[in-house]
XYZ file of N, CA and C in Angstrom:
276
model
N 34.475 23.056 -15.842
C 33.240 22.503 -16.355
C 32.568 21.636 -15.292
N 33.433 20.846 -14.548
C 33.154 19.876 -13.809
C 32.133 21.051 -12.276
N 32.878 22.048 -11.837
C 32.088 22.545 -10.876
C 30.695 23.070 -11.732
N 30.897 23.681 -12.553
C 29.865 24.490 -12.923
C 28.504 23.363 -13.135
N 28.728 22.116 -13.413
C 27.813 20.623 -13.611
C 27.445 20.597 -12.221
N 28.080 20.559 -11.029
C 28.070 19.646 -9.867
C 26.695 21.204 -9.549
N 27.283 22.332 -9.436
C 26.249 23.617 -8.885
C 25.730 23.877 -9.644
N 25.360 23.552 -10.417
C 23.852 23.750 -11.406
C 23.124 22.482 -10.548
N 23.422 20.856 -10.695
C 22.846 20.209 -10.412
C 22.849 20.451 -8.971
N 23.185 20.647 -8.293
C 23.313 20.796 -6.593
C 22.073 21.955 -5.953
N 22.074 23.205 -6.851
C 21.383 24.121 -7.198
C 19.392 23.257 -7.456
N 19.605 22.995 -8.699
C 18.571 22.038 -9.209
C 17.965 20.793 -7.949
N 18.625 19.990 -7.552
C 18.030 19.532 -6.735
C 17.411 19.911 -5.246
N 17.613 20.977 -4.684
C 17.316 21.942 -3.568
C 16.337 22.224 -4.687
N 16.067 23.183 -5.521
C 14.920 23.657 -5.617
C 13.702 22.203 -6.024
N 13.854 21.251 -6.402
C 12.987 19.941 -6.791
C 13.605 18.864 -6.245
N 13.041 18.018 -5.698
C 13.502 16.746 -5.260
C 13.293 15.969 -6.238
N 12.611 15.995 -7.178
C 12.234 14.851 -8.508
C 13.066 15.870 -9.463
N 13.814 15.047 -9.921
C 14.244 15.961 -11.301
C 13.347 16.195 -12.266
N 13.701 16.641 -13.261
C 13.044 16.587 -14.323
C 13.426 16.867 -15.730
N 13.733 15.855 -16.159
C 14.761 15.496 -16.889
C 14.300 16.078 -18.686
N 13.450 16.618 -18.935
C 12.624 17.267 -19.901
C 12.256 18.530 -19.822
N 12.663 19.274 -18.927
C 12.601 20.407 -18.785
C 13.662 21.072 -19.555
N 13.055 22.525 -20.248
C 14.089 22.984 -21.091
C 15.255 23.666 -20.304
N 15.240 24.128 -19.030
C 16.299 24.407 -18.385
C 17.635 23.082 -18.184
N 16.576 21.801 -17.897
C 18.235 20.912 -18.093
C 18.405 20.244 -19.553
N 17.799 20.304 -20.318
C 18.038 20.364 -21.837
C 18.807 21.237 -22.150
N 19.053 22.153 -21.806
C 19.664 23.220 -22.432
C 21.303 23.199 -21.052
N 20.895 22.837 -20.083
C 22.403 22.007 -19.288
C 22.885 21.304 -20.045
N 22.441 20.076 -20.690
C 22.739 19.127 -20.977
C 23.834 19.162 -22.470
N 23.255 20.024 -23.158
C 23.719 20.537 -24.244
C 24.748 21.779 -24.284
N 24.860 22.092 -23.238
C 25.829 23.223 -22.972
C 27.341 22.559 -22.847
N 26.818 21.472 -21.340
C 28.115 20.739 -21.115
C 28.508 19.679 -22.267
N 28.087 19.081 -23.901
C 27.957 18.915 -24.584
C 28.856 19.844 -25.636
N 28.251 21.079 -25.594
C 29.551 21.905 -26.348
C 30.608 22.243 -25.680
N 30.798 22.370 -24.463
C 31.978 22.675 -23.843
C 32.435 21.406 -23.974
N 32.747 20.280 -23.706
C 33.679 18.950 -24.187
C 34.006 18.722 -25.196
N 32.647 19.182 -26.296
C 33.031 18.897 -27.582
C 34.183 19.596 -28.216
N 33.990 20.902 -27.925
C 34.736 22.239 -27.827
C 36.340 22.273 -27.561
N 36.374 21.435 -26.352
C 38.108 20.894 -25.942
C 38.394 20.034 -26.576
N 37.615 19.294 -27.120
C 37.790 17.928 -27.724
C 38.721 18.739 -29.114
N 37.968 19.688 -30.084
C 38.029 20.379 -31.231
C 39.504 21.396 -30.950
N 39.624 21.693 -29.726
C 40.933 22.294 -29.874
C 42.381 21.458 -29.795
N 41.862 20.296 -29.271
C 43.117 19.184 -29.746
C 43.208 18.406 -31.417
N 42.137 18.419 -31.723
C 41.591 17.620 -32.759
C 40.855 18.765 -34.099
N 41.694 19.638 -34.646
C 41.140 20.566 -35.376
C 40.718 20.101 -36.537
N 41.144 19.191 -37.393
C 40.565 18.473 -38.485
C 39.636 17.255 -38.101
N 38.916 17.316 -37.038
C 37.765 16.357 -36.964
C 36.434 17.020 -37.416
N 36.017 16.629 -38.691
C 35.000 17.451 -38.989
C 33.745 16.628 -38.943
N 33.538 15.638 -38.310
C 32.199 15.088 -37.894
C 32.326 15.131 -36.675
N 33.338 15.789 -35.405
C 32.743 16.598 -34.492
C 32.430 17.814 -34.730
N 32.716 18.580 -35.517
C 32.554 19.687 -36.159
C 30.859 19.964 -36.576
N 30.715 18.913 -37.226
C 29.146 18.961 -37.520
C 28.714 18.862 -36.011
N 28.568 17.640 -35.759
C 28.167 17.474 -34.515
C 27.974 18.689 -33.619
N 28.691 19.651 -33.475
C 28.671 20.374 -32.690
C 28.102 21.038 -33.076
N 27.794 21.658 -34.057
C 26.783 22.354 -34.791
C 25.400 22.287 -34.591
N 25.093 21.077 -34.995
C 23.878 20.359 -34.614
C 23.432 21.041 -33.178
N 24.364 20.895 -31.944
C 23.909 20.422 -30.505
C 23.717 22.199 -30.286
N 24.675 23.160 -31.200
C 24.695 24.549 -31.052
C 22.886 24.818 -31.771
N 22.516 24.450 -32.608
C 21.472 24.619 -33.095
C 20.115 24.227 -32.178
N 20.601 22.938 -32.037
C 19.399 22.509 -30.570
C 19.609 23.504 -29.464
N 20.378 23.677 -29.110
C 20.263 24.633 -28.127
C 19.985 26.593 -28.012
N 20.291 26.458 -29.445
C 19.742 28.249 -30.041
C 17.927 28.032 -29.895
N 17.170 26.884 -30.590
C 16.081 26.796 -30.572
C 15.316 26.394 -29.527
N 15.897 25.770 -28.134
C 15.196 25.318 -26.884
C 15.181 26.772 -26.245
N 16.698 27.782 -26.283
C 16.630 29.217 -25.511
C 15.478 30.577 -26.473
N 15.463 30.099 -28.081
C 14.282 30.722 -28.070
C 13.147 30.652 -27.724
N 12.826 29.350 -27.699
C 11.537 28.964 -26.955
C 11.656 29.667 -25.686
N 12.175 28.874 -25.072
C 12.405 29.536 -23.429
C 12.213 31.344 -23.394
N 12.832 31.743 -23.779
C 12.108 32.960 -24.087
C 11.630 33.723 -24.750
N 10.394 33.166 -25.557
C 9.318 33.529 -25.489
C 8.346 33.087 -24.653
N 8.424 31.927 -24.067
C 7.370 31.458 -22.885
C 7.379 31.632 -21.855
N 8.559 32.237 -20.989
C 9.149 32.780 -19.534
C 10.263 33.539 -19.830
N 10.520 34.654 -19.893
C 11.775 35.602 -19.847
C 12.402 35.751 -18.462
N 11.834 35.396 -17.334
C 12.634 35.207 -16.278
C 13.640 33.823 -16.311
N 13.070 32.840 -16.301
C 13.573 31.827 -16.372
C 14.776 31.726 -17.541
N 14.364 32.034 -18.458
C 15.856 32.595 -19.402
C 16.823 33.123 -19.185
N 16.573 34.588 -18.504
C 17.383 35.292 -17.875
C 18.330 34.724 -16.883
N 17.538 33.743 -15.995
C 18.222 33.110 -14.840
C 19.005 31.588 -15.305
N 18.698 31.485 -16.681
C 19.113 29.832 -16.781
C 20.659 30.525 -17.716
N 20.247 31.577 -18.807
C 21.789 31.903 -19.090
C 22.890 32.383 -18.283
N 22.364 32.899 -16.818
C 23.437 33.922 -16.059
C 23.920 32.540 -15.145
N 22.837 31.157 -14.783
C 23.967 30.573 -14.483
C 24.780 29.622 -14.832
N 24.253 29.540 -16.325
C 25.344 28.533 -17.179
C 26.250 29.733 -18.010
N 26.493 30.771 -17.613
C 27.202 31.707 -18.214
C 27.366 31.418 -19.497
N 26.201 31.513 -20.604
C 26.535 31.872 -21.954
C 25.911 33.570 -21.854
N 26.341 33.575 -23.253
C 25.805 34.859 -23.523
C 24.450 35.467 -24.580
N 23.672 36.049 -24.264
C 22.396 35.804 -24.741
C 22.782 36.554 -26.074
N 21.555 35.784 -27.017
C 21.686 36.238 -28.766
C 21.366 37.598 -28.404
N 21.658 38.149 -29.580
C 21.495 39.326 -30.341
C 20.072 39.358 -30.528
N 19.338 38.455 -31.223
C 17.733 38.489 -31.491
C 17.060 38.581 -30.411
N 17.584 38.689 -29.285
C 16.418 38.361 -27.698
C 16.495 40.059 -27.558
């Protein structure tokens, strides 16, 4: 998790010197590395069910920032799931 954070952001800053911290590409970083912790967290901790919600929630924010995202740029989608390696919905 830890490399895949450092080369996204390492990545990200070469292409912009100002971040930009509202952009749905690192919104949708942000929330990724978000379910992946939460995620390890849940395989030690299987009866925690207000991380359970929680995670739900952050899975939901992030189903609705990648639909947006593509419908408004399908490149940029394409390129923001292949390098946070999820796997794109069924509905796209």
């Amino acid at each position: 998790m830890v490399k895949v954070k450092n080369a996204f952001i390492s990545v990200r800053v070469q292409e912009k010197k100002e971040e930009n911290c509202g952009s749905v590409e690192f919104q949708v970083f942000r929330f990724t590395n978000k379910i992946r912790r939460l995620t390890s967290h849940l395989e030690l901790h299987r009866k925690d069910y207000l991380s359970q919600r929680g995670l739900r929630k952050i899975l939901e924010k992030r189903q609705r920032l990648l639909a947006y995202l593509s419908k408004k740029n399908r490149v940029r989608y394409k390129e923001l799931i292949s390098k946070l390696n999820i796997r794109e919905s069924k509905n796209r």
